mmCIF file of C-alpha atoms in Angstrom:
data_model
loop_
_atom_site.group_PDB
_atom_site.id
_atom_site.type_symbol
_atom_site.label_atom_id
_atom_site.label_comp_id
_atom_site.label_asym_id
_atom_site.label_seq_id
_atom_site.Cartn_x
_atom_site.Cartn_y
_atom_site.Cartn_z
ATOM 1 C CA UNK A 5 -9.615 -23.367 36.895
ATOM 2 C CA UNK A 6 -13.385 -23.836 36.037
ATOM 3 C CA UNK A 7 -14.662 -27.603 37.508
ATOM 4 C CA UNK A 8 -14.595 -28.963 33.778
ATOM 5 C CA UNK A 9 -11.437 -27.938 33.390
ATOM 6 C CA UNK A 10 -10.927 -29.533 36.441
ATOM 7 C CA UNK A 11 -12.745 -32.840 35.405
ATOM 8 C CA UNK A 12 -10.574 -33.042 31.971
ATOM 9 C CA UNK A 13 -7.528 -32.979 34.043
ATOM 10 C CA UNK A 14 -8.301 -35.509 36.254
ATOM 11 C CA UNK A 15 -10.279 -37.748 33.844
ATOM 12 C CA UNK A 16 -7.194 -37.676 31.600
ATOM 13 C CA UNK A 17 -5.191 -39.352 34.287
ATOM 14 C CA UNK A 18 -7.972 -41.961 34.567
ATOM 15 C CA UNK A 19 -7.537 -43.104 30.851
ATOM 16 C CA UNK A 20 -4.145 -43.132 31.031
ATOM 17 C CA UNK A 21 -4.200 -46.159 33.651
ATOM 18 C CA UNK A 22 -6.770 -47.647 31.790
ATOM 19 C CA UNK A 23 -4.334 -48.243 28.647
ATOM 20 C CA UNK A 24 -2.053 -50.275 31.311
ATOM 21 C CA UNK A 25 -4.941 -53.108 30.534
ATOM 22 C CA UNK A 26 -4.870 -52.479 27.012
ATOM 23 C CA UNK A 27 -3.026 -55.751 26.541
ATOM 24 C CA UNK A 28 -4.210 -58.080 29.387
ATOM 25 C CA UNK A 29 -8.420 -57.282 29.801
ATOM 26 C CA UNK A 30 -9.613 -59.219 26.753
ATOM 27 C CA UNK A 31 -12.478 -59.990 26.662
ATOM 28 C CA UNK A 32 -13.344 -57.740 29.742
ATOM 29 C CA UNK A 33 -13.166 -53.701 28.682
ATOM 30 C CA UNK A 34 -9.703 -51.747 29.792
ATOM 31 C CA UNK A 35 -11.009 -49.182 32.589
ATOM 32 C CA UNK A 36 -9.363 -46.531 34.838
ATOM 33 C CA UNK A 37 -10.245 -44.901 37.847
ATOM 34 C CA UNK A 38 -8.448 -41.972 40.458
ATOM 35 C CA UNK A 39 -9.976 -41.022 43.612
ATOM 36 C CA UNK A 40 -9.408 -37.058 44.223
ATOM 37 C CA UNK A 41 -10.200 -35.032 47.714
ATOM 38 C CA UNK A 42 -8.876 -31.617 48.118
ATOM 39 C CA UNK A 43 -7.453 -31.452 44.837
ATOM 40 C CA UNK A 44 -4.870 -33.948 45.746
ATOM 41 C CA UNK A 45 -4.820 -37.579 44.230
ATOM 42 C CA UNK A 46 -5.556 -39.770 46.813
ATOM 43 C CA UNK A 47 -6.120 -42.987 44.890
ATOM 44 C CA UNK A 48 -5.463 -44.906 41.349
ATOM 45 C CA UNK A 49 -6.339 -47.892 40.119
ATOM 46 C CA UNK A 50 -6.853 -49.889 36.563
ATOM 47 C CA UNK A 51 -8.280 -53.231 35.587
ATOM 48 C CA UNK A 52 -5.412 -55.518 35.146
ATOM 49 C CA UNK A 53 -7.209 -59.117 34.202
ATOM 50 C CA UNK A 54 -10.607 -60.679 33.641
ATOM 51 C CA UNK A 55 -11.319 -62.107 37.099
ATOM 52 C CA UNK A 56 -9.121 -59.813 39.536
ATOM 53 C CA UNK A 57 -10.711 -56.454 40.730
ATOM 54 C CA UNK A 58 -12.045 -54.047 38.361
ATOM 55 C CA UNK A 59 -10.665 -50.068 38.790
ATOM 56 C CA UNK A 60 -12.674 -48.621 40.897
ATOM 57 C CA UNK A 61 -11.840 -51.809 43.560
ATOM 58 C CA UNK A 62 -7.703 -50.397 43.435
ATOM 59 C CA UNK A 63 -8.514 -47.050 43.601
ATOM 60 C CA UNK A 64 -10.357 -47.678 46.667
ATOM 61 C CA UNK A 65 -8.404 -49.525 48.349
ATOM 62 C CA UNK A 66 -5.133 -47.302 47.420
ATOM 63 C CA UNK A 67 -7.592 -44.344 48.680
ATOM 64 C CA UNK A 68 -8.430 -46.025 52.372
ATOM 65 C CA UNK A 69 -10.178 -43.893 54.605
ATOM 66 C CA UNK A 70 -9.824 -40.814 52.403
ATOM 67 C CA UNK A 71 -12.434 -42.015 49.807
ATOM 68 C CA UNK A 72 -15.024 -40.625 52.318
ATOM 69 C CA UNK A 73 -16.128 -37.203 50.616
ATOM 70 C CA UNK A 74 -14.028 -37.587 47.943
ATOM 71 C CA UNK A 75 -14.399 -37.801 43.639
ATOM 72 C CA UNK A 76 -13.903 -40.919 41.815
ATOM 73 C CA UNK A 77 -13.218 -40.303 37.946
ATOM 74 C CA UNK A 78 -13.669 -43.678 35.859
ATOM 75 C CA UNK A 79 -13.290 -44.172 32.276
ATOM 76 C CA UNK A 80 -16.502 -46.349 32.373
ATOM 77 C CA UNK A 81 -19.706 -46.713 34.162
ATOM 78 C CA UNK A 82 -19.046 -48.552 37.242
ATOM 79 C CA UNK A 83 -20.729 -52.114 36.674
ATOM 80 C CA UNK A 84 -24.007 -52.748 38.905
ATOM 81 C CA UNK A 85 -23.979 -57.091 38.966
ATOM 82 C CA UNK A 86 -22.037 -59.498 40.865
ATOM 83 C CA UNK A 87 -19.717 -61.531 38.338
ATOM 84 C CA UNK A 88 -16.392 -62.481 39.704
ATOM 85 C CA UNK A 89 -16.676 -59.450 41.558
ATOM 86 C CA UNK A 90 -18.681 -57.509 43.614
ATOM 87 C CA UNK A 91 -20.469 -54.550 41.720
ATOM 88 C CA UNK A 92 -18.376 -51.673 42.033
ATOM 89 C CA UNK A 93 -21.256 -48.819 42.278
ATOM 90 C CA UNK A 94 -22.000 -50.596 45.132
ATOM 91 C CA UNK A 95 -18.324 -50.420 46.454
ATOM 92 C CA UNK A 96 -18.664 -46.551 45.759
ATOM 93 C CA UNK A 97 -21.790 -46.260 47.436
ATOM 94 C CA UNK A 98 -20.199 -48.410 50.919
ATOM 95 C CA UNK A 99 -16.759 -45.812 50.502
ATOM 96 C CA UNK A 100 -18.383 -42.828 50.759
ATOM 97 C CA UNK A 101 -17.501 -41.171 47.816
ATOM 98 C CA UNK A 102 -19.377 -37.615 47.235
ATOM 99 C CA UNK A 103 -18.876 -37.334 44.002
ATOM 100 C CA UNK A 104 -18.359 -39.809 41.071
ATOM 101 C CA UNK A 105 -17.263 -38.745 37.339
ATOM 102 C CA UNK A 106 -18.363 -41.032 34.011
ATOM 103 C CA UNK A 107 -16.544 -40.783 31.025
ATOM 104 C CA UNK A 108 -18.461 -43.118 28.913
ATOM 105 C CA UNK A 109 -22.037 -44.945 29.531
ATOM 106 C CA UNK A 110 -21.780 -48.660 29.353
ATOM 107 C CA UNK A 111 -24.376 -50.287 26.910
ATOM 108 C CA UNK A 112 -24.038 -54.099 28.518
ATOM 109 C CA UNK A 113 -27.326 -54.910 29.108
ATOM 110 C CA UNK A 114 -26.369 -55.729 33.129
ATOM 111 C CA UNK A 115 -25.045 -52.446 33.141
ATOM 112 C CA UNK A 116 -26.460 -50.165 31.139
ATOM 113 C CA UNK A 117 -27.593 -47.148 33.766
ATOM 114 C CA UNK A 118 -28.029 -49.497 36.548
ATOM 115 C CA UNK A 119 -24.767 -48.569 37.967
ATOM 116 C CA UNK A 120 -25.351 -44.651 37.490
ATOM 117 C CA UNK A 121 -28.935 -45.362 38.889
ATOM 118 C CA UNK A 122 -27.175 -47.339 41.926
ATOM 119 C CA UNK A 123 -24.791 -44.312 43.094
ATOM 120 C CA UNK A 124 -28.078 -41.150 42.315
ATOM 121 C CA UNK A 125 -29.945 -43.426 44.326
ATOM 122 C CA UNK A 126 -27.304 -43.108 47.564
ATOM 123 C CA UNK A 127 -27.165 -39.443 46.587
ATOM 124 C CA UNK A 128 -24.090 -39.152 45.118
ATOM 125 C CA UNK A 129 -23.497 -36.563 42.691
ATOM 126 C CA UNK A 130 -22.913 -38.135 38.811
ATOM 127 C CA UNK A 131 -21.447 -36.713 36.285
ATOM 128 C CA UNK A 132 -20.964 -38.059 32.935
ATOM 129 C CA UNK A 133 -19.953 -37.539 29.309
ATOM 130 C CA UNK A 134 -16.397 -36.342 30.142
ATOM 131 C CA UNK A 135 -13.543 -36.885 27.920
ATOM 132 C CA UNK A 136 -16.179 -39.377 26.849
ATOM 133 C CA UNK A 137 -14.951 -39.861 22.732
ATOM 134 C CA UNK A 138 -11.416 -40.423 24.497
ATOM 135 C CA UNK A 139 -12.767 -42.844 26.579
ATOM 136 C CA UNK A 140 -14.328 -44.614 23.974
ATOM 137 C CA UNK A 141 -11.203 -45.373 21.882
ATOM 138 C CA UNK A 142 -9.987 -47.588 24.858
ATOM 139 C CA UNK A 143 -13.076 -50.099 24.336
ATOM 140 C CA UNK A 144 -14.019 -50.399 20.580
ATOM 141 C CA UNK A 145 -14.632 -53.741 20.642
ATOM 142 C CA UNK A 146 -16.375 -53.911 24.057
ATOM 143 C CA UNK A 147 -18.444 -50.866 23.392
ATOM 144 C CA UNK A 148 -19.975 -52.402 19.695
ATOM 145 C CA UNK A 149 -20.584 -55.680 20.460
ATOM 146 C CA UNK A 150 -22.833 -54.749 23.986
ATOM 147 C CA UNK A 151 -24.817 -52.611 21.200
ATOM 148 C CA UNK A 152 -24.802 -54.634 18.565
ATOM 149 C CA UNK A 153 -23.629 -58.133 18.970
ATOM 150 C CA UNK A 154 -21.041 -57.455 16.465
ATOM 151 C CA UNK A 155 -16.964 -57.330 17.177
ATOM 152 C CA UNK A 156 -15.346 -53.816 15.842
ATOM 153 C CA UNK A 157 -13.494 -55.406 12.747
ATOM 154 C CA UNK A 158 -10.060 -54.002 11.820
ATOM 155 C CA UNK A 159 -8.764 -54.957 8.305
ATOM 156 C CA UNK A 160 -4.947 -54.415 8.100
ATOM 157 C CA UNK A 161 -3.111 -54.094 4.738
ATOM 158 C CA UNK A 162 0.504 -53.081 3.920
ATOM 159 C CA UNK A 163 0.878 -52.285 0.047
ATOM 160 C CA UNK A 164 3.340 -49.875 -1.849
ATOM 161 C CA UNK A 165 2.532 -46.501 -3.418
ATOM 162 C CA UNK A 166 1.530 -48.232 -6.424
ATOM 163 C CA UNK A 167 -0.968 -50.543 -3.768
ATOM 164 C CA UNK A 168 0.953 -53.985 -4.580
ATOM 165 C CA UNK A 169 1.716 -56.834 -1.582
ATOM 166 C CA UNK A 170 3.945 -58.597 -3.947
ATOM 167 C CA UNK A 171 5.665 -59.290 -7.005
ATOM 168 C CA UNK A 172 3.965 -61.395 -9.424
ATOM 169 C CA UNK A 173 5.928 -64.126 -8.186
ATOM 170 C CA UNK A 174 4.597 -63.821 -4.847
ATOM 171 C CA UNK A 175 7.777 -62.873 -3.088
ATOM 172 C CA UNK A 176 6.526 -60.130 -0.547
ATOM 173 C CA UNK A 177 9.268 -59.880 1.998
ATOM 174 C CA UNK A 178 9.595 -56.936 3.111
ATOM 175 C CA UNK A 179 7.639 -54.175 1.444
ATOM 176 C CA UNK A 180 7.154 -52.224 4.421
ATOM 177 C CA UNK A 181 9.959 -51.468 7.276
ATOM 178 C CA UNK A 182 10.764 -53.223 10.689
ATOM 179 C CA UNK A 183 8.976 -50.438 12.393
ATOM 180 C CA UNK A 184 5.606 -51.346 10.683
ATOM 181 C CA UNK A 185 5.780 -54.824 11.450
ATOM 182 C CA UNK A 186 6.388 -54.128 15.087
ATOM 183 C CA UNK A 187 3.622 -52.250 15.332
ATOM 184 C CA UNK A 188 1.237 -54.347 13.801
ATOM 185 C CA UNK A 189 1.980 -56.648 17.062
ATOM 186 C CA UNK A 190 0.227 -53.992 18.919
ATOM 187 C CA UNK A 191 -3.016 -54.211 17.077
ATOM 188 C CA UNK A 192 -2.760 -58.136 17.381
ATOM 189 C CA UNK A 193 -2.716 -57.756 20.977
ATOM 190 C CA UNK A 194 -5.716 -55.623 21.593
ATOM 191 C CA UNK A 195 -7.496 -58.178 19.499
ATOM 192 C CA UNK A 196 -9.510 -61.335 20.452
ATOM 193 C CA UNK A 197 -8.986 -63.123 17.145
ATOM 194 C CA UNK A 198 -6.678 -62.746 13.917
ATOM 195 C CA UNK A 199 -8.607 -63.926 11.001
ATOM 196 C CA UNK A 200 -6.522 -65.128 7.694
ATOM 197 C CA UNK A 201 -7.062 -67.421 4.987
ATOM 198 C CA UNK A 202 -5.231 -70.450 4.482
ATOM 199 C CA UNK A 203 -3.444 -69.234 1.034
ATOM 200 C CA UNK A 204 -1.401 -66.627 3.306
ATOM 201 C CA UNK A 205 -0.745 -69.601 5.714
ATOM 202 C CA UNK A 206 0.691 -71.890 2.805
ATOM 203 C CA UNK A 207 2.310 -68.577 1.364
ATOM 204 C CA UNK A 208 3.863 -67.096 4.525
ATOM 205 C CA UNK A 209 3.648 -69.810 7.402
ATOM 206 C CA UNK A 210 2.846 -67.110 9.571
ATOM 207 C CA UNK A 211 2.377 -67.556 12.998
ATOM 208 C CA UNK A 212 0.189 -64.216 13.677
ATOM 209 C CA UNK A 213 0.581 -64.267 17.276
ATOM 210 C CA UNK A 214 2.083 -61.226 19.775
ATOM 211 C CA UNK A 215 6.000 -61.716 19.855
ATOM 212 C CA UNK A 216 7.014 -58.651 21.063
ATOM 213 C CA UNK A 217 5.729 -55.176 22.414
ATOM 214 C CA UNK A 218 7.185 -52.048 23.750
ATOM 215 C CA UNK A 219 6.904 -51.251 26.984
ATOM 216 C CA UNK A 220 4.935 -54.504 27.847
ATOM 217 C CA UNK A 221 5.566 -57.702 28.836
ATOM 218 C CA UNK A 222 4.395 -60.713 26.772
ATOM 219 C CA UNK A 223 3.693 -62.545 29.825
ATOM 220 C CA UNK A 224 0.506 -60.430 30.534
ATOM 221 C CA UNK A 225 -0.885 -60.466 27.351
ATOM 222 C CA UNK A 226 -3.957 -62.288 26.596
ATOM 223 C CA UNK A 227 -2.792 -63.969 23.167
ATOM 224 C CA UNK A 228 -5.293 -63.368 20.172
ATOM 225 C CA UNK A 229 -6.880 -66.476 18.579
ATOM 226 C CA UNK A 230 -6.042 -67.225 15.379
ATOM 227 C CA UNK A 231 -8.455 -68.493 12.683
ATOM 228 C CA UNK A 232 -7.943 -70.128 9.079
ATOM 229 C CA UNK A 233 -10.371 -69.861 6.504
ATOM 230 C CA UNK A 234 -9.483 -73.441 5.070
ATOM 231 C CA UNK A 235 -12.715 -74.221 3.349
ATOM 232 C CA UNK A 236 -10.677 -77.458 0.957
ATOM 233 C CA UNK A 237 -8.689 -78.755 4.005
ATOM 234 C CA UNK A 238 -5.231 -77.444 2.792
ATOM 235 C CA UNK A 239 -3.627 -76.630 5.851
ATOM 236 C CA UNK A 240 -0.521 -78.584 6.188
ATOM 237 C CA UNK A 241 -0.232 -80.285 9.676
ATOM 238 C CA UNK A 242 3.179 -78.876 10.289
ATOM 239 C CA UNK A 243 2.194 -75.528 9.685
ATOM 240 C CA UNK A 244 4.099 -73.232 12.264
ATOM 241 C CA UNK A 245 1.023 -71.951 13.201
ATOM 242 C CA UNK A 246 -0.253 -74.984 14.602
ATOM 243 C CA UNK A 247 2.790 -75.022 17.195
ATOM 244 C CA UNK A 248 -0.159 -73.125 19.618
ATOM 245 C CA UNK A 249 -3.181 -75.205 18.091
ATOM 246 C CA UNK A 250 -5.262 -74.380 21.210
ATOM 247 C CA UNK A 251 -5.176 -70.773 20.220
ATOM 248 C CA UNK A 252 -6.180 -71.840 16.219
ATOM 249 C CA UNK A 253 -9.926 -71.804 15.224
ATOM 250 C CA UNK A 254 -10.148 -73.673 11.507
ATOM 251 C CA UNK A 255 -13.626 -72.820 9.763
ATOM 252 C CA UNK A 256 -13.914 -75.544 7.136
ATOM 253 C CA UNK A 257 -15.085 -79.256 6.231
ATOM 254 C CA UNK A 258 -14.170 -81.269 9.865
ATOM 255 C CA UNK A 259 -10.628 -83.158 9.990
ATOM 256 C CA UNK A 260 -9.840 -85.172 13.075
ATOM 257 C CA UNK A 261 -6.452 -84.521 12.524
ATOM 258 C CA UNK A 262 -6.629 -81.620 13.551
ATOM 259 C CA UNK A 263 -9.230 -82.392 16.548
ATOM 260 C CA UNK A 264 -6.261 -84.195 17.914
ATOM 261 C CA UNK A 265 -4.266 -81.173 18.266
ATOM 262 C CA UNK A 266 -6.604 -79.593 19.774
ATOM 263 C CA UNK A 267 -7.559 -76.939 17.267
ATOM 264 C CA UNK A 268 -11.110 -75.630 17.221
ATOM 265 C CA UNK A 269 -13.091 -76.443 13.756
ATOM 266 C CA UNK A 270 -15.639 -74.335 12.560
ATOM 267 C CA UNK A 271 -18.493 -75.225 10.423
ATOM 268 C CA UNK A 272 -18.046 -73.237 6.953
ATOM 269 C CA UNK A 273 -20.555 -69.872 7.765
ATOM 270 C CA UNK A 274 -20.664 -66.483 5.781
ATOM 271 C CA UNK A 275 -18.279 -63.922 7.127
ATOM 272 C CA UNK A 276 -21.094 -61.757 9.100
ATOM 273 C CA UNK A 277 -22.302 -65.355 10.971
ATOM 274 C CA UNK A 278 -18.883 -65.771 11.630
ATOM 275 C CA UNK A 279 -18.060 -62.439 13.197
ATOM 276 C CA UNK A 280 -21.009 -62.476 15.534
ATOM 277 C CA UNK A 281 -20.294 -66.263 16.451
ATOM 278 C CA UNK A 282 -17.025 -64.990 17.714
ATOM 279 C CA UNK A 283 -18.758 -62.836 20.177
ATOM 280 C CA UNK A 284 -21.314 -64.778 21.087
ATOM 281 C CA UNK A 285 -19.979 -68.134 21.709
ATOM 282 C CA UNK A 286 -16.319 -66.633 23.016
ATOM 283 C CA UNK A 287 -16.535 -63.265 23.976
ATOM 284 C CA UNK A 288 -14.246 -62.142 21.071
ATOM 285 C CA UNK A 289 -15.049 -58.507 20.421
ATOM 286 C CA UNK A 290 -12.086 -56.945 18.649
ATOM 287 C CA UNK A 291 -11.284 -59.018 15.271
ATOM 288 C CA UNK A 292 -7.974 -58.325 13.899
ATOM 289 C CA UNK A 293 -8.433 -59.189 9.780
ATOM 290 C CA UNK A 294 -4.636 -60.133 8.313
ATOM 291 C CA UNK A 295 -5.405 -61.662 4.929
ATOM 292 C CA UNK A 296 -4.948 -61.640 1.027
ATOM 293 C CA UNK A 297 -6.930 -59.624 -1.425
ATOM 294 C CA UNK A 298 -9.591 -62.256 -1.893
ATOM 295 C CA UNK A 299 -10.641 -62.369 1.953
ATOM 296 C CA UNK A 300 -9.724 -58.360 2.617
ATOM 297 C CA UNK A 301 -12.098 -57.509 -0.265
ATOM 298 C CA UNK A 302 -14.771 -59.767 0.944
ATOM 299 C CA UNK A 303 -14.883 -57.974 4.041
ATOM 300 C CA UNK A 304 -14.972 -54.733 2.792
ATOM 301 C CA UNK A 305 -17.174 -55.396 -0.108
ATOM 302 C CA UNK A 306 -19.827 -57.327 3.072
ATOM 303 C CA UNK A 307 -19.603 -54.264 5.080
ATOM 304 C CA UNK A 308 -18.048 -55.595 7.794
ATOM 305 C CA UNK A 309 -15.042 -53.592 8.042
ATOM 306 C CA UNK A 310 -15.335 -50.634 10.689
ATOM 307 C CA UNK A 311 -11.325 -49.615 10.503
ATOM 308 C CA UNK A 312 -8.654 -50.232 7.731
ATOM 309 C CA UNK A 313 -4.919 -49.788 8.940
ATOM 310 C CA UNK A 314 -3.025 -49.070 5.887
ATOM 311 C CA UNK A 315 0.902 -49.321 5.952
ATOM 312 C CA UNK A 316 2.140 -47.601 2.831
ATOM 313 C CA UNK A 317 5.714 -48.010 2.196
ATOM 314 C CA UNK A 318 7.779 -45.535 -0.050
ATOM 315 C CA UNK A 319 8.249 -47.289 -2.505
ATOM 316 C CA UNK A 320 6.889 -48.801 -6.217
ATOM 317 C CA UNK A 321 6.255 -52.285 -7.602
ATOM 318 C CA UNK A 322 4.898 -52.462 -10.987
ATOM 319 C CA UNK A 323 1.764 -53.150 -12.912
ATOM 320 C CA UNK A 324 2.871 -56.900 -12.385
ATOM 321 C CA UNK A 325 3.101 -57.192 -8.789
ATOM 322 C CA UNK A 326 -0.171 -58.309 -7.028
ATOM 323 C CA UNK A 327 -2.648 -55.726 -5.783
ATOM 324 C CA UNK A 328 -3.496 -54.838 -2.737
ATOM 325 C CA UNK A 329 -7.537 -55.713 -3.003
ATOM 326 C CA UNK A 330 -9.253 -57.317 -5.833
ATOM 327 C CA UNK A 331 -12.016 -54.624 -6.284
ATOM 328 C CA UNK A 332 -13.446 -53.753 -9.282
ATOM 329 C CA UNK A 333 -15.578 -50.777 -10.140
ATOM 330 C CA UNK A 334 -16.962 -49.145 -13.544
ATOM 331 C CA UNK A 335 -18.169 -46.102 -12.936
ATOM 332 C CA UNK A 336 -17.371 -43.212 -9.806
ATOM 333 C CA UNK A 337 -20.386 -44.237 -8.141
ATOM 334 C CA UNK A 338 -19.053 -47.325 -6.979
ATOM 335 C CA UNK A 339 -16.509 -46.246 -5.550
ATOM 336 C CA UNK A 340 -15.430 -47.059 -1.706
ATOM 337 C CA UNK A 341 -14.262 -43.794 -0.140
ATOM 338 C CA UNK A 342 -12.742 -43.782 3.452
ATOM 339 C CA UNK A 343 -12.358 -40.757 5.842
ATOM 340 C CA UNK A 344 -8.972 -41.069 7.557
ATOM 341 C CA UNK A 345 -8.696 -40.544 11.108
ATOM 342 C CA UNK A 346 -4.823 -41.188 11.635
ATOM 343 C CA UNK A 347 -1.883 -40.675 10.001
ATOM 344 C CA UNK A 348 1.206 -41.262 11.408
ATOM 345 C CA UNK A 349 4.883 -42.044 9.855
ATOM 346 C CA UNK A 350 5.985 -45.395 11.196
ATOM 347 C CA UNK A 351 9.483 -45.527 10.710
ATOM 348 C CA UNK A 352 9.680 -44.877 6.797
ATOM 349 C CA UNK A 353 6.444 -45.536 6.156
ATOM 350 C CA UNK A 354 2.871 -44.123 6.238
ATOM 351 C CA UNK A 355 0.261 -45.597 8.163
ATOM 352 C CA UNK A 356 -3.238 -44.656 7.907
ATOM 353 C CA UNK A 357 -6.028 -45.263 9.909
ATOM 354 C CA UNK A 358 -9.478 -44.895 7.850
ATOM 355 C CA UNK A 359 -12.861 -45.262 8.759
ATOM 356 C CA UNK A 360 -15.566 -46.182 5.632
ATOM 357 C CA UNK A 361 -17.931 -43.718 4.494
ATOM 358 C CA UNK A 362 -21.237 -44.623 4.410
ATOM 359 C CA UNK A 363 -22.179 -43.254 0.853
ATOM 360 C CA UNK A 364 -19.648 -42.900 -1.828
ATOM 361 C CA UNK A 365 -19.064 -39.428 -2.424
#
């Protein structure tokens, strides 16, 4: 087997534990890391929670004395500052590793080459770009905001063939199945924040919290923030949402009712403000957008959408029934085109997972 070959293999194993922090890491990225001597896996860890030991910390210490010499494959640039933890290219350095293998670079500015710069330095072998596009997928969020300053937005819809959420009546329950609604609850939980408006609140009295997952338990997962566009004050005090008002952000004119819950008002700010307030002032890098066609459109229409999950049920509502976005184009030119990069059947429905185009096509 040729050594990338080799690398693949072993990388592959490193992502895998990294998803075991898919649901727990916010706002800290999900990383893996396996220590390998003689061909043999000698040690494994993953990043479990913002303030315990990163990956490379459990793989060392599952690895013990047999680190010396060895490789060490991690899903991310080992970090090179002292946070709540020790930097772990300097753990690296101190175990004796030989070799160490990078899937992806990590742009935070503390980062950012430092650690790859740390290990060369010791003269340890680096390696780096492997399984790197994989690698990526696990830290969306992370990845674009240490670039950019900007959370990776996801806008979710559900619609039928026809692209209606409702009747005309407003009666929307259920257009898709039970298996799409479960797994929507996944991409709630790798998000920092749910973002809704406050007519799907009144509509629904949806909670938009993680209530169940496969193969996880709710107990470790970091619950997303949820926040209501309520620019006229509408929300309803007994609103189930506000059960959990420490996890509710309100953007909208100030109510000290609400203060007294202890929900977190926002001053009324266009959409791209509000997205990169999120990450700067609370490390929120993976927005989660459940809304109505006013708000989904606005965030398409601003450019701010970077993924659009589309559940498509099998099924047809009529001219009548509300649409799915409130769009509206003249001519071909204006058109928003989407290049999918998913598509899976969820139970008895479709869903698709499309990425925008840059130019209309």
């Amino acid at each position: 087997m040729k050594q990338l070959e080799i690398d693949q293999y072993w990388m592959q194993q490193a992502i895998g534990l990294a998803k075991q922090g898919q649901y727990s890491t916010k706002p800290n990225p999900n990383v893996g890391c396996v220590i390998v001597k003689d061909g043999q896996l000698v040690g494994k860890g993953f990043h479990p929670r913002a303030g315990l030991g990163h990956a490379e910390v459990f793989a060392l210490k599952d690895a013990g004395a047999q680190a010396q010499g060895a490789t060490a494959y991690v899903t991310l640039e080992p970090c090179a500052h002292y946070g709540r933890t020790p930097p772990c290219a300097k753990g690296l350095v101190e175990a004796g590793v030989a070799r160490v293998v990078i899937a992806c670079h990590d742009p935070n500015p503390l980062v950012a080459g430092k650690g790859i710069k740390i290990l060369q330095d010791a003269g340890i072998e680096v390696t780096a770009g492997i399984c790197e596009e994989q690698a990526k997928q696990l830290n969306l969020g992370f990845l674009k905001a240490m670039a950019t300053g900007k959370p990776y937005v996801r806008l979710k819809v559900a619609s039928s063939l026809d692209g209606r959420t409702a009747m005309a009546s407003g009666e929307s329950k259920w257009i898709t199945g039970t298996a799409s609604r479960q797994d929507v609850q996944h991409w709630r939980a790798i998000s920092g924040a749910v973002i809704t408006g406050v007519d799907t609140v009144i509509a629904d009295n949806c909670l938009l919290n993680v209530r169940e997952l496969h193969g996880a338990e709710l107990g470790n997962v970091v619950q997303p923030w949820r926040i209501i566009l309520d620019r006229q004050g509408r929300l309803a005090l007994d609103a189930a949402i506000l059960a959990q008002a420490d996890t509710v952000m309100v953007m909208g004119s100030f109510r000290q009712e609400l203060a007294d819950l202890g929900v977190l008002q926002l001053p009324v700010m266009p959409l791209a403000d509000l997205v990169k307030y999120l990450v700067e002032k609370h490390q929120i890098y993976d927005v989660l957008v459940e809304a109505g066609a006013t708000l989904s459109t606005a965030f398409l229409t601003e450019g701010l959408v970077d993924e659009l999950i589309s559940y498509v049920a099998p099924t047809l509502l009529g001219t009548s029934a509300r649409p799915m976005l409130k769009t509206e184009f003249n001519v071909m030119a204006e058109q928003m085109r989407f290049r999918p990069i998913e598509v899976t059947c969820i139970g008895d429905d479709v869903r698709l997972r499309l990425v925008p185009m840059q130019e209309a096509v």
